[in-house]
Short mmCIF file of C-alpha atoms in Angstrom, two decimals:
data_model
loop_
_atom_site.label_atom_id
_atom_site.label_comp_id
_atom_site.label_asym_id
_atom_site.label_seq_id
_atom_site.Cartn_x
_atom_site.Cartn_y
_atom_site.Cartn_z
CA MET G 23 31.35 -2.55 72.16
CA LYS G 24 30.80 0.85 70.56
CA GLU G 25 29.55 2.50 73.74
CA TYR G 26 32.84 1.90 75.57
CA PHE G 27 35.38 3.04 72.97
CA GLN G 28 35.72 6.31 71.09
CA LYS G 29 38.16 7.32 68.40
CA ALA G 30 41.00 9.54 69.46
CA PRO G 31 40.52 13.18 68.43
CA THR G 32 42.36 14.17 65.26
CA THR G 33 43.27 17.59 66.65
CA GLY G 34 46.26 16.34 68.60
CA ALA G 35 44.36 15.47 71.81
CA PRO G 36 45.54 12.25 73.50
CA ALA G 37 43.64 8.99 72.96
CA ALA G 38 41.70 7.34 75.77
CA GLY G 39 43.98 6.19 78.55
CA VAL G 40 47.03 8.16 77.36
CA ARG G 41 48.84 10.24 79.97
CA PRO G 42 49.55 13.63 78.40
CA GLY G 43 52.93 14.72 79.65
CA GLY G 44 52.94 12.03 82.32
CA GLY G 45 49.72 13.35 83.93
CA LYS G 46 46.50 11.63 84.87
CA ALA G 47 45.20 8.57 83.00
CA ILE G 48 42.05 9.44 81.07
CA VAL G 49 39.33 6.84 81.67
CA SER G 50 35.62 6.13 81.24
CA VAL G 51 33.67 4.86 84.23
CA MET G 52 30.29 3.52 85.21
CA VAL G 53 28.51 3.67 88.53
CA VAL G 54 27.82 0.12 89.66
CA GLU G 55 24.13 -0.60 90.22
CA PRO G 56 22.31 -3.90 90.70
CA ALA G 57 20.03 -4.86 87.81
CA ARG G 58 17.78 -7.75 86.92
CA LEU G 59 19.88 -10.59 85.55
CA ASP G 60 17.97 -12.91 83.21
CA GLU G 61 19.17 -16.13 81.61
CA VAL G 62 18.31 -15.88 77.93
CA VAL G 63 18.37 -18.28 74.99
CA LYS G 64 18.68 -16.56 71.60
CA THR G 65 16.91 -18.13 68.64
CA THR G 66 14.87 -17.23 65.57
CA GLY G 67 11.29 -17.88 64.60
CA THR G 68 8.30 -16.83 62.54
CA VAL G 69 5.29 -14.65 63.25
CA LEU G 70 2.00 -16.49 62.63
CA ALA G 71 -1.62 -15.38 62.51
CA ASN G 72 -3.71 -16.27 65.53
CA GLU G 73 -6.39 -17.65 63.19
CA GLU G 74 -6.25 -18.00 59.41
CA VAL G 75 -8.61 -19.63 56.92
CA GLU G 76 -8.93 -19.80 53.16
CA ILE G 77 -12.50 -18.91 52.22
CA ARG G 78 -14.07 -21.39 49.76
CA SER G 79 -17.63 -22.36 48.93
CA GLU G 80 -19.06 -25.76 49.83
CA VAL G 81 -21.40 -25.68 46.82
CA SER G 82 -21.07 -24.64 43.18
CA GLY G 83 -22.93 -21.71 41.67
CA LYS G 84 -22.87 -18.11 40.45
CA ILE G 85 -22.09 -15.31 42.91
CA THR G 86 -25.12 -13.02 43.18
CA GLN G 87 -23.88 -10.87 46.07
CA LEU G 88 -20.27 -10.07 46.97
CA SER G 89 -20.09 -8.13 50.24
CA LEU G 90 -16.40 -8.46 51.10
CA ARG G 91 -13.83 -5.73 50.50
CA GLU G 92 -10.10 -6.34 50.42
CA GLY G 93 -8.43 -5.25 53.66
CA GLN G 94 -11.76 -4.92 55.46
CA ASN G 95 -12.10 -5.88 59.11
CA VAL G 96 -15.18 -8.04 59.67
CA GLN G 97 -16.91 -9.52 62.67
CA LYS G 98 -17.79 -13.18 63.15
CA GLY G 99 -20.94 -14.07 61.20
CA THR G 100 -20.65 -11.22 58.67
CA ILE G 101 -22.01 -12.23 55.24
CA LEU G 102 -19.16 -12.31 52.73
CA LEU G 103 -20.98 -13.53 49.62
CA LYS G 104 -24.12 -15.28 48.39
CA ILE G 105 -24.52 -17.86 45.64
CA ASN G 106 -27.56 -18.17 43.35
CA ASP G 107 -30.08 -20.38 45.18
CA ASP G 108 -33.16 -20.07 42.93
CA ASP G 109 -33.26 -23.80 42.15
CA LEU G 110 -32.96 -24.75 45.81
CA GLN G 111 -35.69 -22.31 46.80
CA ALA G 112 -37.99 -23.88 44.18
CA GLN G 113 -37.24 -27.38 45.47
CA LEU G 114 -37.92 -26.23 49.03
CA LYS G 115 -41.30 -24.77 48.05
CA LYS G 116 -42.25 -27.99 46.23
CA LEU G 117 -41.35 -30.06 49.29
CA GLU G 118 -43.36 -27.82 51.60
CA TYR G 119 -46.47 -28.38 49.42
CA SER G 120 -45.80 -32.12 49.40
CA LYS G 121 -45.40 -32.12 53.17
CA LYS G 122 -48.77 -30.41 53.64
CA LEU G 123 -50.46 -33.03 51.48
CA ALA G 124 -48.65 -35.90 53.24
CA GLU G 125 -49.59 -34.54 56.69
CA ASP G 126 -53.26 -34.33 55.69
CA ASN G 127 -53.12 -37.89 54.41
CA GLU G 128 -51.41 -39.09 57.59
CA PHE G 129 -54.14 -37.41 59.69
CA ARG G 130 -56.92 -39.19 57.77
CA GLN G 131 -55.09 -42.53 57.97
CA ARG G 132 -54.68 -42.15 61.70
CA ARG G 133 -58.40 -41.60 62.15
CA LEU G 134 -59.17 -44.67 60.06
CA LEU G 135 -56.65 -46.71 62.07
CA GLU G 136 -58.38 -45.67 65.30
CA LYS G 137 -61.62 -47.07 63.85
CA GLU G 138 -59.75 -50.15 62.65
CA ALA G 139 -60.76 -49.34 59.07
CA ILE G 140 -57.18 -49.78 57.77
CA SER G 141 -54.21 -51.86 58.76
CA GLN G 142 -51.21 -50.62 60.77
CA ARG G 143 -49.03 -51.09 57.68
CA GLU G 144 -51.11 -48.66 55.63
CA TYR G 145 -50.86 -46.04 58.33
CA ASP G 146 -47.11 -46.57 58.69
CA ILE G 147 -46.68 -45.90 54.96
CA SER G 148 -48.42 -42.52 55.27
CA LEU G 149 -46.37 -41.59 58.35
CA THR G 150 -43.12 -42.57 56.62
CA SER G 151 -44.03 -40.34 53.70
CA VAL G 152 -44.27 -37.34 56.06
CA LYS G 153 -40.94 -38.13 57.73
CA THR G 154 -39.21 -38.60 54.37
CA ILE G 155 -40.39 -35.23 53.11
CA GLU G 156 -39.28 -33.57 56.38
CA ALA G 157 -35.80 -35.10 55.90
CA ASP G 158 -35.70 -33.80 52.32
CA ILE G 159 -36.62 -30.32 53.57
CA GLU G 160 -33.80 -30.43 56.12
CA ASN G 161 -31.39 -31.42 53.35
CA ILE G 162 -32.46 -28.54 51.10
CA THR G 163 -32.33 -26.12 54.04
CA ALA G 164 -28.75 -27.20 54.74
CA LEU G 165 -27.81 -26.67 51.09
CA LEU G 166 -29.42 -23.22 51.16
CA ALA G 167 -27.34 -22.32 54.22
CA LYS G 168 -24.20 -23.23 52.28
CA THR G 169 -25.05 -20.71 49.57
CA THR G 170 -24.41 -17.91 52.07
CA ILE G 171 -20.76 -17.70 53.17
CA ARG G 172 -20.15 -15.97 56.50
CA ALA G 173 -16.98 -15.02 58.35
CA PRO G 174 -16.14 -17.89 60.73
CA PHE G 175 -14.34 -15.49 63.10
CA ALA G 176 -13.49 -11.81 63.43
CA GLY G 177 -10.53 -10.81 61.29
CA ARG G 178 -9.24 -9.01 58.22
CA ILE G 179 -10.10 -9.87 54.63
CA GLY G 180 -7.15 -10.48 52.32
CA LEU G 181 -6.99 -10.20 48.53
CA ARG G 182 -10.05 -11.59 46.71
CA TYR G 183 -9.86 -13.76 43.62
CA VAL G 184 -13.48 -13.65 42.41
CA SER G 185 -15.98 -11.04 41.26
CA GLU G 186 -19.77 -10.75 41.43
CA GLY G 187 -21.18 -12.97 38.71
CA SER G 188 -18.30 -15.45 38.87
CA TYR G 189 -19.19 -19.15 38.81
CA ILE G 190 -17.38 -20.83 41.66
CA THR G 191 -16.91 -24.41 42.84
CA PRO G 192 -15.55 -25.87 46.09
CA SER G 193 -12.07 -25.72 44.52
CA THR G 194 -12.31 -21.96 43.83
CA ARG G 195 -10.23 -19.78 46.16
CA VAL G 196 -12.30 -16.76 47.19
CA THR G 197 -10.06 -14.93 49.69
CA MET G 198 -8.19 -15.29 52.99
CA LEU G 199 -9.49 -14.29 56.40
CA THR G 200 -6.83 -13.61 59.01
CA SER G 201 -6.94 -12.72 62.70
CA VAL G 202 -3.67 -11.18 63.95
CA ASN G 203 -4.51 -9.95 67.43
CA PRO G 204 -2.94 -11.56 69.29
CA ALA G 205 -0.21 -12.82 66.97
CA LYS G 206 1.53 -16.14 67.43
CA VAL G 207 5.30 -16.59 67.35
CA GLU G 208 6.65 -20.04 66.49
CA PHE G 209 10.24 -21.01 67.20
CA SER G 210 12.39 -23.93 68.27
CA ILE G 211 15.03 -24.36 70.95
CA PRO G 212 17.74 -27.01 71.40
CA ALA G 213 16.64 -30.08 73.32
CA LYS G 214 19.09 -29.33 76.16
CA TYR G 215 16.88 -26.40 77.22
CA ALA G 216 13.67 -28.45 77.25
CA ASP G 217 13.60 -28.59 81.06
CA ASN G 218 14.02 -24.82 81.34
CA ILE G 219 10.96 -23.75 79.37
CA ARG G 220 7.46 -23.65 80.77
CA VAL G 221 4.05 -22.37 79.76
CA ASN G 222 4.00 -18.64 80.59
CA SER G 223 7.77 -18.29 79.98
CA ARG G 224 8.48 -14.83 78.54
CA ILE G 225 10.03 -13.94 75.20
CA ILE G 226 11.33 -10.66 73.82
CA TYR G 227 11.73 -10.32 70.07
CA GLN G 228 12.15 -8.05 67.06
CA THR G 229 10.99 -8.54 63.49
CA GLU G 230 12.92 -7.79 60.32
CA SER G 231 10.50 -5.01 59.37
CA SER G 232 10.85 -2.99 62.57
CA GLU G 233 13.32 -2.19 65.34
CA SER G 234 10.51 -2.12 67.89
CA THR G 235 10.74 -4.66 70.68
CA HIS G 236 7.74 -6.93 71.30
CA ASN G 237 6.86 -9.16 74.22
CA GLY G 238 5.21 -12.55 74.23
CA THR G 239 4.20 -15.41 76.52
CA VAL G 240 4.69 -19.10 75.78
CA TYR G 241 1.32 -20.86 75.62
CA ALA G 242 2.12 -24.20 73.92
CA ILE G 243 5.11 -26.57 73.88
CA ASP G 244 5.37 -29.57 71.57
CA PRO G 245 5.16 -32.73 73.71
CA GLN G 246 8.09 -34.35 71.89
CA ILE G 247 11.52 -33.40 70.58
CA ASP G 248 12.04 -33.59 66.83
CA PRO G 249 14.40 -36.57 66.34
CA GLN G 250 15.75 -35.09 63.08
CA THR G 251 16.79 -31.67 64.40
CA ARG G 252 16.92 -32.42 68.14
CA THR G 253 14.89 -29.29 68.80
CA LEU G 254 11.66 -28.53 70.62
CA GLN G 255 8.90 -26.55 68.90
CA VAL G 256 7.37 -23.74 70.95
CA ARG G 257 4.62 -21.19 70.34
CA ALA G 258 3.98 -17.90 72.12
CA LEU G 259 1.20 -15.32 72.03
CA SER G 260 2.04 -11.66 71.54
CA PRO G 261 -0.36 -8.67 71.77
CA ASN G 262 -0.84 -6.99 68.40
CA PRO G 263 -3.59 -4.35 68.81
CA LYS G 264 -2.24 -2.11 66.03
CA GLY G 265 -1.58 -4.92 63.55
CA GLU G 266 2.16 -4.14 63.40
CA LEU G 267 3.10 -7.83 63.46
CA ILE G 268 2.60 -9.33 60.00
CA PRO G 269 2.21 -13.12 59.65
CA GLY G 270 5.22 -14.68 57.98
CA SER G 271 7.70 -12.15 59.36
CA PHE G 272 11.11 -13.36 60.54
CA ALA G 273 11.68 -12.84 64.27
CA ARG G 274 14.86 -12.61 66.35
CA ILE G 275 13.87 -14.02 69.72
CA GLU G 276 15.25 -13.96 73.24
CA LEU G 277 13.62 -16.60 75.41
CA ILE G 278 13.96 -15.92 79.12
CA ILE G 279 14.52 -19.33 80.70
CA GLY G 280 15.39 -18.16 84.20
CA SER G 281 16.32 -15.21 86.35
CA LYS G 282 19.03 -14.70 88.95
CA GLY G 283 17.14 -11.76 90.39
CA MET G 284 18.99 -8.54 91.12
CA ALA G 285 22.73 -8.81 90.55
CA ILE G 286 25.73 -6.72 89.52
CA SER G 287 27.00 -7.12 85.99
CA VAL G 288 29.81 -5.17 84.32
CA PRO G 289 31.32 -4.96 80.82
CA THR G 290 33.58 -7.89 80.04
CA GLU G 291 36.48 -5.58 79.14
CA ALA G 292 36.43 -4.05 82.64
CA VAL G 293 37.48 -7.36 84.23
CA ILE G 294 41.20 -8.25 84.24
CA PRO G 295 42.06 -11.97 84.54
CA GLU G 296 44.91 -12.86 86.90
CA GLN G 297 46.65 -16.06 87.88
CA ASN G 298 44.59 -16.47 91.05
CA GLY G 299 41.33 -14.88 89.92
CA HIS G 300 40.09 -11.58 88.55
CA LYS G 301 40.31 -7.92 89.41
CA VAL G 302 38.85 -4.59 88.38
CA PHE G 303 39.83 -0.97 88.98
CA VAL G 304 37.57 1.40 90.84
CA VAL G 305 37.99 5.15 91.39
CA ARG G 306 38.24 6.38 94.96
CA ASN G 307 39.29 9.92 95.86
CA GLY G 308 40.41 10.54 92.29
CA LYS G 309 42.75 7.54 92.22
CA ALA G 310 42.52 4.08 90.67
CA GLN G 311 42.42 1.26 93.15
CA PRO G 312 42.53 -2.45 92.23
CA GLN G 313 39.70 -4.59 93.57
CA VAL G 314 39.70 -8.40 93.62
CA VAL G 315 36.36 -9.79 92.43
CA GLU G 316 34.64 -13.12 91.90
CA VAL G 317 32.85 -13.58 88.58
CA GLY G 318 29.65 -15.50 87.94
CA VAL G 319 27.78 -16.20 84.75
CA ARG G 320 29.20 -14.71 81.55
CA GLY G 321 27.11 -13.21 78.79
CA GLU G 322 27.90 -11.97 75.31
CA SER G 323 29.18 -8.59 76.50
CA THR G 324 28.78 -8.65 80.27
CA VAL G 325 29.92 -10.70 83.22
CA GLU G 326 28.27 -11.12 86.60
CA ILE G 327 30.26 -9.99 89.63
CA SER G 328 29.20 -12.17 92.53
CA ARG G 329 31.60 -10.66 95.09
CA GLY G 330 33.95 -7.69 95.31
CA LEU G 331 31.81 -4.79 94.07
CA ASN G 332 29.07 -2.87 95.81
CA ALA G 333 26.31 -0.63 94.53
CA GLY G 334 27.62 2.90 94.06
CA ASP G 335 31.24 1.91 93.27
CA THR G 336 32.79 3.82 90.35
CA LEU G 337 34.18 1.18 88.00
CA ILE G 338 36.77 1.99 85.32
CA THR G 339 35.63 0.54 81.97
CA THR G 340 38.11 1.97 79.42
CA GLY G 341 41.71 3.17 79.65
CA ILE G 342 42.53 0.30 82.01
CA LEU G 343 45.87 -0.53 80.38
CA GLN G 344 47.25 2.90 81.29
CA VAL G 345 45.94 2.83 84.85
CA LYS G 346 48.33 2.17 87.73
CA PRO G 347 47.37 1.24 91.28
CA GLU G 348 46.86 4.41 93.33
CA GLY G 349 47.49 6.43 90.15
CA ALA G 350 45.55 9.62 89.53
CA VAL G 351 42.80 9.40 86.89
CA GLU G 352 40.72 11.86 84.91
CA ILE G 353 37.16 10.75 84.17
CA ARG G 354 36.29 11.46 80.54
CA GLU G 355 32.81 9.84 80.45
CA VAL G 356 30.29 8.24 82.79
CA ILE G 357 28.50 5.38 81.05
CA ASN G 358 24.93 4.36 81.82
CA ARG G 359 24.36 0.66 81.11
CA PRO G 360 21.00 -1.00 80.33
CA LEU G 361 19.59 -3.89 82.34
CA ALA G 362 21.86 -6.90 82.14
CA ARG G 363 21.07 -10.28 80.63
CA VAL G 364 22.99 -13.51 80.54
CA GLU G 365 22.73 -15.01 77.07
CA ALA G 366 22.88 -18.79 76.90
CA GLN G 367 24.95 -20.00 73.94
CA LEU G 368 23.13 -22.09 71.32
#
């Protein structure tokens, strides 16, 4: 732990813990304070887009209008491109004329049927003609709608692969549309922690592109454990208003699976194992005094002290090997420690 040890000065000054001329032991200390003690599982995962779609056309044709710009943010329903629809418009106009004629014919046939001048079958033929043309119009209208491609959701346009005037088909890749706020984080945990994770469990993580710490909340848990890897897939949502989280990024994740509330934790190197338990040294009235303690859950670099220390005690963290009970000490440094976490081992 770099924060607890310093190199001895090269100017002849004594190293940490050394008694110059038989004097006081030089030590570093920390003031004991309760802190939130979380149980954490460390794992890795991947940042995903909240929504992502590859834009393609449902119909073939030449692009007559290309409204999208690479890197542009668009709203849901924004027109991205239009395909030449002249032939469909002509077919629609032809059908509308045919429908008008068929409706007039159906009207006359209905009047004749009321006077029993024609049979029901003859009238039914004229009515079917109207309905058939209406169905054809609906079909053409649907095809026309497909010639205009709109953004299915709000997001950012990616790189485009077509230009205005290009002839495209349903297999032509136009661009990508991605929504990254919030971002999703996908990861897996060993099956033995399956009972400890819940929807709304918290995660803390960093990506490979930044040292910034991000927070997330679990929103979905796979209902079954993967029999091949014996792991459970989990997804969390993470706010991303500035777009700092890029889909595909590697993430180092700490999943908080439980909390012991407020507790006292100290550096592992400050605790001395003995035959009947453990002890630490505290400073009182300028002297080192041994204190028997009971330890709780161990972490990577800290250990919980469940009994033996109180808030405000001055705990010796370095120079312990040179300290003697009731021996005078000289405090070289007071260390401030961050909030403690217990890290479950994977």
